[in-house]
Coordinates of C-alpha atoms and ligand atoms in Angstrom, one line a residue:
M1 CA -76.2 -25.6 -38.2
S2 CA -76.3 -28.5 -40.5
F3 CA -73.8 -29.3 -43.2
Q4 CA -76.1 -28.0 -45.9
N5 CA -75.6 -24.4 -44.6
E6 CA -71.9 -24.4 -44.4
V7 CA -69.5 -22.3 -46.5
I8 CA -65.9 -23.4 -46.1
Y9 CA -62.8 -21.2 -46.6
Q10 CA -59.5 -22.8 -47.4
A11 CA -56.4 -21.2 -46.0
Y12 CA -53.2 -22.5 -47.5
I13 CA -51.4 -21.9 -44.3
K14 CA -47.9 -21.6 -45.7
S15 CA -49.0 -18.6 -47.8
F16 CA -51.8 -17.1 -45.7
K17 CA -50.3 -14.8 -43.0
D18 CA -46.9 -14.9 -41.3
S19 CA -47.2 -13.6 -37.7
G20 CA -43.4 -13.5 -37.5
E21 CA -40.5 -13.2 -39.8
N22 CA -39.7 -16.7 -41.1
G23 CA -41.4 -16.1 -44.4
Y24 CA -44.0 -18.9 -43.9
G25 CA -47.6 -18.3 -42.9
D26 CA -48.4 -19.7 -39.5
I27 CA -51.2 -20.6 -37.1
K28 CA -51.0 -17.3 -35.2
G29 CA -51.3 -15.6 -38.6
V30 CA -54.5 -17.4 -39.2
T31 CA -55.9 -16.6 -35.8
S32 CA -55.1 -12.9 -36.4
K33 CA -57.4 -13.0 -39.5
L34 CA -60.4 -14.7 -38.0
D35 CA -62.1 -11.4 -37.8
Y36 CA -61.6 -10.8 -41.5
L37 CA -63.0 -14.4 -42.3
S38 CA -65.9 -13.9 -40.1
K39 CA -66.8 -10.7 -42.0
L40 CA -66.9 -12.8 -45.1
G41 CA -69.4 -15.0 -43.4
I42 CA -67.8 -18.4 -43.7
T43 CA -68.6 -21.1 -41.1
M44 CA -65.6 -23.4 -41.3
L45 CA -61.9 -23.0 -42.0
W46 CA -59.9 -25.7 -43.7
L47 CA -56.2 -25.5 -43.1
N48 CA -53.7 -27.3 -45.4
P49 CA -51.3 -29.7 -43.5
F50 CA -49.2 -28.0 -40.8
Y51 CA -47.8 -31.2 -39.3
P52 CA -44.0 -31.9 -39.1
S53 CA -42.9 -32.6 -42.6
P54 CA -39.8 -32.4 -44.7
Q55 CA -42.0 -30.2 -47.0
K56 CA -41.1 -32.2 -50.1
D57 CA -44.7 -31.8 -51.1
N58 CA -45.6 -28.8 -49.0
G59 CA -46.8 -30.7 -46.0
Y60 CA -48.6 -33.6 -47.8
D61 CA -45.6 -35.6 -46.7
I62 CA -46.3 -35.9 -43.0
S63 CA -43.6 -37.2 -40.6
D64 CA -45.7 -36.9 -37.4
Y65 CA -49.5 -36.9 -37.6
T66 CA -50.2 -35.4 -34.2
G67 CA -47.5 -32.7 -34.1
I68 CA -47.2 -29.3 -35.5
D69 CA -44.2 -28.2 -37.6
P70 CA -42.3 -25.5 -35.7
I71 CA -42.4 -23.3 -38.8
Y72 CA -46.2 -23.0 -38.3
G73 CA -46.2 -22.7 -34.5
T74 CA -47.1 -24.9 -31.5
I75 CA -49.9 -27.0 -30.3
E76 CA -50.8 -24.1 -27.9
D77 CA -51.2 -21.8 -30.9
F78 CA -53.5 -24.4 -32.4
E79 CA -55.6 -24.6 -29.3
E80 CA -55.9 -20.9 -29.3
L81 CA -57.0 -20.9 -32.9
V82 CA -59.8 -23.4 -32.1
E83 CA -60.9 -21.4 -29.1
E84 CA -60.9 -18.1 -31.0
G85 CA -62.6 -19.7 -34.0
E86 CA -65.4 -20.9 -31.7
K87 CA -66.1 -17.3 -30.6
Y88 CA -66.6 -16.3 -34.3
G89 CA -68.6 -19.5 -35.1
I90 CA -65.9 -20.8 -37.3
G91 CA -65.0 -24.4 -36.9
I92 CA -61.6 -25.7 -37.9
M93 CA -61.2 -28.4 -40.6
L94 CA -57.9 -30.2 -40.8
D95 CA -56.3 -31.8 -43.8
L96 CA -55.3 -35.4 -43.1
V97 CA -53.1 -37.3 -45.5
L98 CA -53.9 -40.9 -44.6
N99 CA -53.0 -42.6 -47.9
H100 CA -49.3 -42.1 -47.5
S101 CA -46.8 -40.8 -45.0
S102 CA -43.4 -39.2 -45.4
T103 CA -40.5 -41.6 -45.7
E104 CA -39.2 -39.7 -42.7
H105 CA -42.1 -40.8 -40.6
E106 CA -40.9 -43.0 -37.7
W107 CA -42.9 -45.9 -39.0
F108 CA -41.0 -45.9 -42.3
Q109 CA -37.7 -45.4 -40.6
K110 CA -38.3 -48.3 -38.3
A111 CA -39.4 -50.4 -41.3
L112 CA -36.1 -49.4 -43.1
A113 CA -34.2 -50.4 -40.0
G114 CA -35.6 -53.9 -40.4
E115 CA -38.6 -54.0 -38.0
K116 CA -41.0 -56.4 -39.6
K117 CA -44.0 -54.9 -37.8
Y118 CA -43.5 -51.6 -39.5
Q119 CA -42.6 -53.1 -42.9
D120 CA -46.2 -54.3 -43.0
Y121 CA -47.3 -50.6 -42.6
Y122 CA -46.3 -49.9 -46.2
I123 CA -46.8 -51.6 -49.5
L124 CA -43.6 -53.5 -50.2
R125 CA -43.2 -55.9 -53.1
E126 CA -40.4 -57.6 -55.1
A127 CA -40.1 -57.2 -58.8
P128 CA -41.0 -60.3 -60.7
E129 CA -38.2 -62.1 -62.6
G130 CA -37.0 -60.1 -65.5
K131 CA -39.0 -57.0 -64.5
E132 CA -37.5 -53.8 -63.1
F133 CA -40.4 -53.0 -60.7
P134 CA -43.2 -54.9 -59.0
T135 CA -45.7 -53.3 -61.5
N136 CA -45.5 -50.9 -64.4
W137 CA -47.5 -48.2 -62.5
Q138 CA -46.6 -44.5 -62.9
S139 CA -46.4 -42.0 -60.1
K140 CA -48.8 -39.1 -60.3
F141 CA -45.8 -36.7 -60.1
G142 CA -44.0 -38.5 -63.0
G143 CA -41.7 -41.6 -63.2
P144 CA -42.3 -45.1 -61.8
A145 CA -44.5 -45.5 -58.7
W146 CA -42.0 -47.8 -57.0
E147 CA -38.8 -47.0 -55.2
K148 CA -36.1 -49.3 -53.9
F149 CA -36.7 -50.1 -50.2
G150 CA -33.3 -49.6 -48.6
E151 CA -30.7 -52.4 -49.2
T152 CA -33.4 -55.1 -49.7
N153 CA -34.6 -56.6 -52.9
K154 CA -38.0 -55.0 -52.3
Y155 CA -39.7 -51.8 -53.6
Y156 CA -42.2 -49.6 -51.8
L157 CA -45.2 -48.1 -53.5
S158 CA -45.3 -44.3 -53.8
L159 CA -48.1 -43.0 -56.0
F160 CA -47.0 -39.4 -55.5
D161 CA -43.4 -38.2 -54.7
K162 CA -40.9 -40.9 -53.8
T163 CA -40.7 -39.5 -50.3
Q164 CA -44.5 -40.2 -49.9
A165 CA -44.8 -43.9 -49.2
D166 CA -48.3 -45.4 -49.5
L167 CA -49.6 -46.9 -46.3
N168 CA -50.9 -50.4 -46.2
W169 CA -54.6 -50.1 -45.1
R170 CA -55.0 -53.9 -45.4
N171 CA -53.1 -54.0 -42.1
K172 CA -55.6 -53.5 -39.2
E173 CA -52.9 -51.9 -37.0
V174 CA -52.4 -49.2 -39.6
R175 CA -56.1 -48.5 -39.6
E176 CA -56.1 -48.4 -35.8
E177 CA -53.1 -46.0 -35.7
L178 CA -54.8 -43.7 -38.2
T179 CA -58.1 -43.8 -36.3
K180 CA -56.2 -42.7 -33.2
V181 CA -54.8 -39.7 -35.2
V182 CA -58.3 -38.6 -36.2
N183 CA -59.5 -39.0 -32.5
F184 CA -56.5 -37.0 -31.3
W185 CA -57.5 -34.0 -33.3
I186 CA -61.2 -34.4 -32.5
G187 CA -60.0 -34.2 -28.9
K188 CA -58.4 -30.8 -29.8
G189 CA -61.8 -29.5 -30.8
V190 CA -61.5 -29.9 -34.6
K191 CA -64.9 -29.8 -36.4
G192 CA -64.0 -31.0 -39.8
F193 CA -61.6 -33.2 -41.8
R194 CA -60.5 -33.0 -45.4
L195 CA -59.2 -36.4 -46.3
D196 CA -56.5 -36.3 -48.9
V197 CA -56.8 -38.7 -51.9
I198 CA -58.9 -40.9 -49.6
N199 CA -60.2 -43.0 -52.5
L200 CA -56.8 -44.4 -53.1
I201 CA -56.5 -46.2 -49.8
G202 CA -57.8 -49.6 -50.9
K203 CA -55.0 -51.5 -52.6
D204 CA -55.3 -55.2 -53.6
E205 CA -53.2 -57.8 -52.0
I206 CA -51.9 -58.8 -55.4
L207 CA -51.0 -55.9 -57.6
I208 CA -51.0 -56.3 -61.3
D209 CA -49.5 -54.5 -64.3
S210 CA -51.7 -52.1 -66.2
T211 CA -52.2 -52.2 -69.9
G212 CA -50.3 -48.9 -70.1
D213 CA -53.6 -47.0 -70.5
I214 CA -53.6 -44.4 -67.8
A215 CA -57.4 -44.6 -67.0
Q216 CA -57.2 -48.4 -66.8
E217 CA -54.1 -48.1 -64.6
K218 CA -55.8 -45.7 -62.2
S219 CA -58.7 -48.1 -61.9
L220 CA -56.3 -50.7 -60.4
Y221 CA -55.9 -48.6 -57.2
T222 CA -58.7 -46.0 -57.3
D223 CA -62.2 -46.4 -55.8
R224 CA -61.7 -50.1 -55.0
P225 CA -64.8 -51.4 -53.2
I226 CA -62.9 -52.0 -50.0
V227 CA -62.5 -48.2 -49.6
H228 CA -66.1 -48.0 -48.5
E229 CA -65.5 -50.6 -45.8
Y230 CA -62.4 -48.7 -44.6
L231 CA -64.3 -45.4 -44.5
Q232 CA -67.2 -46.9 -42.6
E233 CA -64.9 -48.4 -40.1
L234 CA -63.0 -45.1 -39.6
S235 CA -66.2 -43.2 -39.3
K236 CA -67.6 -45.6 -36.8
N237 CA -64.5 -45.4 -34.6
S238 CA -63.9 -41.6 -34.9
Y239 CA -65.8 -38.7 -36.5
G240 CA -69.0 -40.7 -37.1
K241 CA -69.7 -40.4 -33.3
Y242 CA -70.0 -36.7 -33.6
P243 CA -72.9 -35.6 -35.9
E244 CA -71.6 -32.0 -36.1
I245 CA -68.3 -33.1 -37.6
I246 CA -68.0 -32.5 -41.4
T247 CA -65.8 -34.6 -43.6
V248 CA -64.8 -34.1 -47.2
G249 CA -63.0 -36.7 -49.2
E250 CA -60.6 -35.6 -51.8
M251 CA -61.2 -38.0 -54.6
S252 CA -58.6 -38.6 -57.2
S253 CA -60.1 -39.6 -60.7
T254 CA -63.4 -40.8 -59.2
S255 CA -66.8 -41.4 -60.6
I256 CA -70.3 -40.1 -59.9
E257 CA -71.4 -43.6 -58.8
S258 CA -68.6 -43.9 -56.3
C259 CA -69.2 -40.4 -54.9
I260 CA -72.9 -41.1 -54.4
Q261 CA -71.9 -44.1 -52.3
Y262 CA -69.2 -42.1 -50.4
T263 CA -71.6 -39.3 -49.5
Q264 CA -75.0 -40.8 -49.0
Q265 CA -75.6 -40.1 -45.4
K266 CA -77.0 -43.5 -44.7
N267 CA -73.7 -45.1 -45.6
K268 CA -71.9 -43.2 -42.8
E269 CA -68.7 -42.7 -44.8
L270 CA -68.2 -39.0 -45.6
T271 CA -70.3 -35.8 -45.7
M272 CA -69.2 -34.8 -49.2
A273 CA -66.5 -35.2 -51.8
F274 CA -64.3 -33.2 -54.1
S275 CA -64.0 -34.3 -57.6
F276 CA -61.8 -32.8 -60.3
H277 CA -63.2 -33.6 -63.7
H278 CA -64.5 -30.1 -64.3
L279 CA -60.9 -28.8 -63.8
K280 CA -59.5 -30.9 -66.7
V281 CA -61.5 -29.1 -69.4
D282 CA -58.3 -27.3 -70.5
Y283 CA -56.2 -30.4 -70.9
S284 CA -55.4 -31.4 -74.4
D285 CA -56.2 -35.1 -74.9
G286 CA -56.3 -35.6 -71.1
E287 CA -52.7 -34.2 -70.7
K288 CA -52.4 -31.5 -68.1
W289 CA -49.0 -30.2 -69.3
T290 CA -50.4 -28.5 -72.4
K291 CA -51.7 -25.1 -73.3
A292 CA -55.2 -25.4 -74.5
P293 CA -58.3 -23.3 -74.4
F294 CA -61.1 -24.5 -72.0
D295 CA -64.1 -26.3 -73.4
F296 CA -67.1 -24.4 -72.0
L297 CA -69.7 -26.9 -73.1
E298 CA -67.7 -29.7 -71.5
L299 CA -67.3 -27.7 -68.3
K300 CA -71.0 -27.1 -68.0
K301 CA -71.8 -30.7 -68.9
I302 CA -69.5 -32.1 -66.2
I303 CA -70.9 -29.8 -63.5
N304 CA -74.4 -30.6 -64.6
D305 CA -73.8 -34.4 -64.5
W306 CA -72.4 -34.1 -61.0
Q307 CA -75.2 -31.9 -59.9
L308 CA -77.9 -34.2 -61.2
G309 CA -76.1 -37.4 -60.2
L310 CA -75.4 -36.5 -56.6
S311 CA -78.5 -34.4 -55.8
K312 CA -81.0 -36.9 -57.2
N313 CA -79.4 -39.8 -55.4
G314 CA -78.8 -38.4 -51.9
G315 CA -75.2 -37.5 -52.5
W316 CA -73.5 -34.2 -51.6
N317 CA -71.1 -32.2 -53.7
A318 CA -68.2 -30.0 -52.5
L319 CA -68.3 -27.0 -54.9
F320 CA -65.1 -25.3 -55.8
W321 CA -63.2 -23.5 -58.6
N322 CA -60.0 -23.1 -56.8
N323 CA -57.6 -24.8 -54.4
H324 CA -53.9 -25.1 -53.8
D325 CA -53.5 -27.6 -56.7
Q326 CA -55.2 -25.5 -59.3
P327 CA -54.4 -22.3 -61.2
R328 CA -56.6 -19.4 -60.3
A329 CA -60.1 -19.7 -62.0
V330 CA -60.3 -16.0 -62.7
S331 CA -57.2 -16.3 -64.9
R332 CA -58.2 -19.7 -66.2
F333 CA -61.9 -19.3 -67.2
G334 CA -62.3 -15.5 -66.8
D335 CA -60.5 -12.4 -68.0
D336 CA -58.1 -11.3 -65.3
Q337 CA -57.1 -8.2 -67.4
N338 CA -60.2 -6.6 -68.7
Y339 CA -63.0 -8.0 -66.5
R340 CA -61.2 -9.2 -63.4
E341 CA -63.9 -8.1 -61.0
K342 CA -66.9 -9.1 -63.1
S343 CA -65.4 -12.5 -64.0
A344 CA -64.6 -13.2 -60.4
T345 CA -68.0 -12.3 -59.1
S346 CA -69.7 -14.1 -62.0
Q347 CA -67.9 -17.4 -61.3
A348 CA -68.7 -17.1 -57.6
H349 CA -72.3 -16.5 -58.4
I350 CA -72.6 -19.6 -60.6
L351 CA -70.9 -21.8 -58.0
H352 CA -72.6 -20.5 -54.8
F353 CA -76.1 -21.1 -56.0
L354 CA -75.5 -24.8 -56.9
H355 CA -76.4 -27.8 -54.9
G356 CA -73.6 -28.7 -52.4
T357 CA -71.2 -26.9 -50.1
P358 CA -69.2 -24.0 -51.6
Y359 CA -65.5 -23.6 -50.8
V360 CA -63.6 -20.3 -51.1
Y361 CA -59.9 -20.6 -51.6
Q362 CA -57.8 -17.8 -50.0
G363 CA -57.6 -14.8 -52.2
E364 CA -60.5 -15.8 -54.4
E365 CA -62.7 -13.3 -52.5
I366 CA -60.5 -10.4 -53.6
G367 CA -59.9 -11.7 -57.1
M368 CA -56.3 -12.8 -56.9
T369 CA -54.8 -13.9 -60.2
N370 CA -52.1 -16.3 -61.4
P371 CA -48.7 -14.7 -60.8
Y372 CA -47.3 -15.2 -64.4
F373 CA -43.8 -16.2 -63.2
E374 CA -41.2 -15.8 -65.9
E375 CA -38.3 -17.9 -64.5
L376 CA -38.1 -21.5 -63.5
K377 CA -36.5 -20.7 -60.2
Q378 CA -39.6 -18.8 -59.1
Y379 CA -41.5 -22.1 -59.0
Q380 CA -41.2 -24.1 -55.8
D381 CA -43.5 -27.0 -56.5
I382 CA -42.0 -30.4 -57.0
E383 CA -44.6 -31.3 -59.5
S384 CA -43.8 -28.3 -61.7
H385 CA -40.0 -29.1 -61.6
N386 CA -40.7 -32.7 -62.5
A387 CA -43.0 -31.6 -65.3
Y388 CA -40.3 -29.2 -66.6
K389 CA -37.8 -32.1 -66.8
L390 CA -40.3 -34.4 -68.4
M391 CA -41.3 -31.8 -71.0
R392 CA -37.7 -31.1 -71.9
T393 CA -37.1 -34.8 -72.6
Q394 CA -40.2 -34.7 -74.8
G395 CA -38.5 -32.0 -76.8
K396 CA -40.4 -28.9 -75.8
S397 CA -38.5 -25.6 -75.7
H398 CA -37.8 -23.7 -72.4
K399 CA -40.1 -20.9 -73.6
E400 CA -43.0 -23.3 -74.4
I401 CA -42.7 -24.9 -71.0
M402 CA -42.6 -21.7 -69.2
E403 CA -45.8 -20.7 -70.9
I404 CA -47.4 -24.0 -69.9
L405 CA -46.3 -23.6 -66.3
Q406 CA -47.8 -20.0 -66.2
E407 CA -51.1 -21.7 -66.9
K408 CA -50.9 -25.0 -65.2
S409 CA -48.5 -24.9 -62.3
R410 CA -49.9 -25.5 -58.8
D411 CA -47.8 -22.5 -57.6
N412 CA -50.3 -20.3 -59.5
S413 CA -52.5 -20.4 -56.4
R414 CA -49.8 -20.8 -53.8
T415 CA -48.4 -17.3 -53.9
P416 CA -48.8 -15.3 -50.7
M417 CA -52.2 -13.8 -49.7
Q418 CA -52.2 -10.1 -50.7
W419 CA -53.2 -8.2 -47.6
T420 CA -52.0 -4.7 -48.1
S421 CA -49.9 -2.5 -50.5
E422 CA -46.9 -2.7 -48.1
K423 CA -43.8 -4.7 -48.7
H424 CA -44.6 -8.4 -49.5
A425 CA -48.2 -7.4 -49.4
G426 CA -48.2 -7.4 -45.6
F427 CA -47.8 -11.2 -45.8
T428 CA -44.5 -11.4 -43.9
K429 CA -42.0 -9.2 -42.3
G430 CA -39.3 -11.5 -43.5
E431 CA -38.6 -13.0 -46.9
P432 CA -41.5 -15.0 -48.3
W433 CA -40.9 -18.7 -49.1
I434 CA -42.3 -18.1 -52.6
E435 CA -42.5 -14.8 -54.6
L436 CA -45.7 -12.8 -54.6
A437 CA -47.7 -11.9 -57.7
K438 CA -46.5 -8.5 -58.8
N439 CA -50.0 -7.1 -58.9
Y440 CA -50.4 -7.0 -55.2
L441 CA -50.2 -3.2 -55.2
Q442 CA -53.5 -3.1 -57.1
I443 CA -55.1 -6.3 -55.7
N444 CA -55.1 -6.6 -52.0
V445 CA -57.5 -7.0 -49.1
A446 CA -57.1 -3.4 -47.8
K447 CA -58.0 -2.0 -51.3
E448 CA -60.8 -4.5 -51.8
L449 CA -62.4 -3.6 -48.5
E450 CA -62.2 0.1 -49.3
H451 CA -63.7 0.0 -52.8
G452 CA -63.8 -3.4 -54.4
E453 CA -66.8 -5.4 -55.7
I454 CA -65.7 -8.9 -55.0
F455 CA -65.5 -9.3 -51.3
I456 CA -68.9 -7.7 -50.9
Y457 CA -70.3 -10.0 -53.5
Y458 CA -69.1 -13.1 -51.7
Q459 CA -70.6 -11.7 -48.5
N460 CA -74.0 -11.5 -50.3
L461 CA -73.7 -14.9 -51.8
I462 CA -72.9 -16.4 -48.4
R463 CA -75.6 -14.6 -46.6
L464 CA -78.2 -15.6 -49.2
R465 CA -77.2 -19.3 -48.8
K466 CA -77.7 -19.0 -45.0
E467 CA -81.1 -17.4 -45.5
R468 CA -82.7 -19.4 -48.3
K469 CA -83.7 -23.0 -48.2
V470 CA -83.9 -23.1 -52.0
I471 CA -80.2 -22.5 -52.2
Q472 CA -79.3 -25.0 -49.5
L473 CA -81.8 -27.8 -50.4
G474 CA -83.5 -27.1 -53.7
N475 CA -83.5 -29.5 -56.6
Y476 CA -81.2 -28.7 -59.4
E477 CA -82.4 -28.5 -63.0
P478 CA -80.3 -27.3 -65.9
I479 CA -81.5 -25.0 -68.7
L480 CA -79.8 -23.9 -71.9
L481 CA -77.2 -26.7 -71.6
E482 CA -76.2 -26.4 -75.2
H483 CA -75.8 -22.6 -75.2
E484 CA -72.2 -21.7 -76.1
Q485 CA -72.0 -18.6 -74.0
V486 CA -74.5 -18.8 -71.2
W487 CA -74.6 -20.9 -68.1
A488 CA -78.0 -21.2 -66.5
Y489 CA -79.9 -23.4 -64.1
Q490 CA -82.9 -23.5 -61.8
R491 CA -83.3 -24.7 -58.2
N492 CA -86.7 -25.5 -56.7
F493 CA -87.7 -26.0 -53.1
E494 CA -91.4 -26.4 -52.2
E495 CA -93.1 -23.4 -53.8
E496 CA -89.9 -21.5 -54.4
E497 CA -88.0 -21.3 -57.7
L498 CA -84.6 -19.8 -58.2
L499 CA -83.3 -19.0 -61.6
T500 CA -79.6 -18.2 -62.3
I501 CA -78.3 -17.0 -65.6
S502 CA -74.8 -16.1 -66.4
N503 CA -72.8 -14.8 -69.3
F504 CA -69.5 -16.7 -69.2
Y505 CA -67.8 -14.5 -71.7
G506 CA -66.7 -10.9 -72.3
E507 CA -69.2 -10.2 -75.1
E508 CA -72.7 -8.8 -74.5
I509 CA -75.6 -11.1 -75.4
V510 CA -79.4 -11.3 -75.4
V511 CA -80.6 -14.6 -74.2
D512 CA -84.0 -15.9 -75.2
L513 CA -85.5 -17.6 -72.1
S514 CA -89.0 -18.1 -73.4
K515 CA -88.6 -21.8 -74.2
D516 CA -86.9 -22.8 -71.0
V517 CA -88.3 -20.6 -68.2
K518 CA -92.0 -20.5 -67.1
P519 CA -93.4 -16.9 -67.0
G520 CA -94.3 -15.5 -63.7
D521 CA -93.5 -13.0 -61.1
W522 CA -89.7 -13.3 -61.2
K523 CA -88.1 -11.0 -58.6
Y524 CA -84.4 -9.9 -58.7
V525 CA -82.2 -11.6 -56.0
L526 CA -78.6 -10.7 -56.8
G527 CA -76.6 -9.7 -59.8
N528 CA -73.1 -8.5 -60.4
Y529 CA -74.3 -5.5 -62.4
G530 CA -76.9 -4.5 -59.8
E531 CA -80.7 -4.8 -60.0
R532 CA -82.5 -5.6 -63.3
S533 CA -86.0 -6.6 -64.0
F534 CA -86.7 -10.0 -65.5
K535 CA -87.4 -10.3 -69.2
M536 CA -87.8 -13.3 -71.5
N537 CA -85.3 -11.6 -73.8
L538 CA -82.6 -10.9 -71.2
E539 CA -79.7 -8.8 -72.0
L540 CA -76.5 -9.8 -70.3
A541 CA -73.4 -7.6 -70.1
P542 CA -69.8 -9.1 -70.2
Y543 CA -69.5 -11.7 -67.4
E544 CA -72.9 -10.7 -66.0
S545 CA -74.5 -13.2 -63.6
I546 CA -78.0 -12.6 -62.2
S547 CA -80.6 -14.6 -60.2
F548 CA -84.3 -14.2 -59.9
I549 CA -86.7 -15.8 -57.5
K550 CA -90.4 -16.8 -57.8
K551 CA -92.8 -18.1 -55.2
Ligands
LIG601 O1 -53.8 -34.0 -54.4 C1 -54.2 -35.1 -55.1 C2 -54.2 -35.1 -56.5 O2 -54.2 -36.1 -57.2 C3 -54.1 -33.9 -57.3 O3 -54.9 -32.8 -57.0 C4 -52.7 -33.5 -57.7 O4 -52.0 -32.7 -56.9 C5 -52.8 -32.9 -59.1 O5 -53.6 -33.7 -59.9 C6 -51.4 -32.8 -59.7 O6 -51.6 -32.3 -60.9 C7 -53.6 -34.1 -53.0 C8 -53.1 -32.7 -52.5 O7 -54.1 -31.8 -52.7 C9 -51.8 -32.3 -53.2 O8 -51.4 -31.0 -52.8 C10 -50.8 -33.4 -52.8 O9 -49.6 -33.1 -53.5 C11 -51.3 -34.8 -53.2 O10 -52.6 -35.0 -52.7 C12 -50.4 -35.8 -52.5 O11 -50.6 -35.8 -51.1

């Protein structure tokens, strides 16, 4: 198995499967579903953070890097998961948050208690004369990025929630401690790491004010050249010693150039990277908290630029539509009312035949949708609540904000996995920590396995990736880039050519391929409306995706 053949499934553990009654998904719940995951064909399972945490940011605020939060189980449960996973050929990928720790972490607590050693674990600064904070930076969850450090005249940097304190990677001891954490989990048999916002770890010694422009501000702490050195050092002292271990860096506001560098294998930094530019095509003027239609041409252009940029320069993309920070793509770019199954399979088709490693986010394989919550109290996410307050101060009405949250809140993807038509969709025997989407009676795993189209389609996509070199390794070339309804591209490997054409909308269309596709003996490979023969004037049904192959 090499990394080019992997297909990775993301289980948002808190919402995946509760083996007991506390209303939170847990490790035993995950283990009980390995059989299901193996049917899908995935090779690796990424679990969101399950470490002890005050859960201010759903586990991305870690208070002990080598423990397991009792709500999720025990270390024995985890060992059992790794062992069982091995039997199914499914490696476990952990989510490590090394940019910041919870302020409840022992290190921060000791720092607060006055221990100088631990004060240097964090980024503490005084505010210059006449200024309120050390710099004018904004937190990604709203408000200033600095918080008062206890009773001192210093402030600590927190780029996310104020309970998430940025760690000082300039301090060698911090780097050594974090390396130990990675090695601890490798010792437990972990086969992959997803490294949270890892391109933010390189902060300068002297931090300066931004101009107020958000992009310029991010550049002051994002993708700094030293990040490469830190990653090379971490790799050399931990995962880099084990060629089978896969790493994926989650990259906040990154660039193609940086990601080439992070993921070129010769640099020994990371296997691949997540970038997010393609999931900002429904922001209005770069602002997430707006209701705006998505820009299809921009979406294709971004994916195309990343495909070309990384594949032509020895980089490697992590491919995804969904994750725990994003609304459901089927609701966002598809039609979850009239063409739910076709839009789900169509999106999957486009993604799985691209260059890179596909990720499947829990529920995507059964076409789960946004839950369309109607009340503010149904949202649990700190970011959504902060955004609500902010939008109110900007003068938006409650109704307007609720509509925006229905489209943009991270909780759209965090509702419990819909397993059956039983109470709480079979997710828990207790009360779930967050409400379920009401449609679980119609959309659930049991129903999908009986007569659905989506799960089977994912199985086929995953099987084809494992079988065909052209999907794993082929060059990528775009076609019809300016077409306003169709998404199409080719992949080539040795003598083999793969052509993928997809109607991204609900209206039928006839596509003229004659200018872009060379004639030849094109054979059907897979399509979400079943087999069709190739034609230069190809008719596509609503949300139809189809691929042909030629040798
Ligand atoms: O997310 C990093 C990040 O910058 C975004 O995905 C962010 O959550 C989104 O833009 C907000 O609109 C990672 C984790 O995936 C996320 O769940 C954590 O909250 C965040 O880091 C902090 O650890």
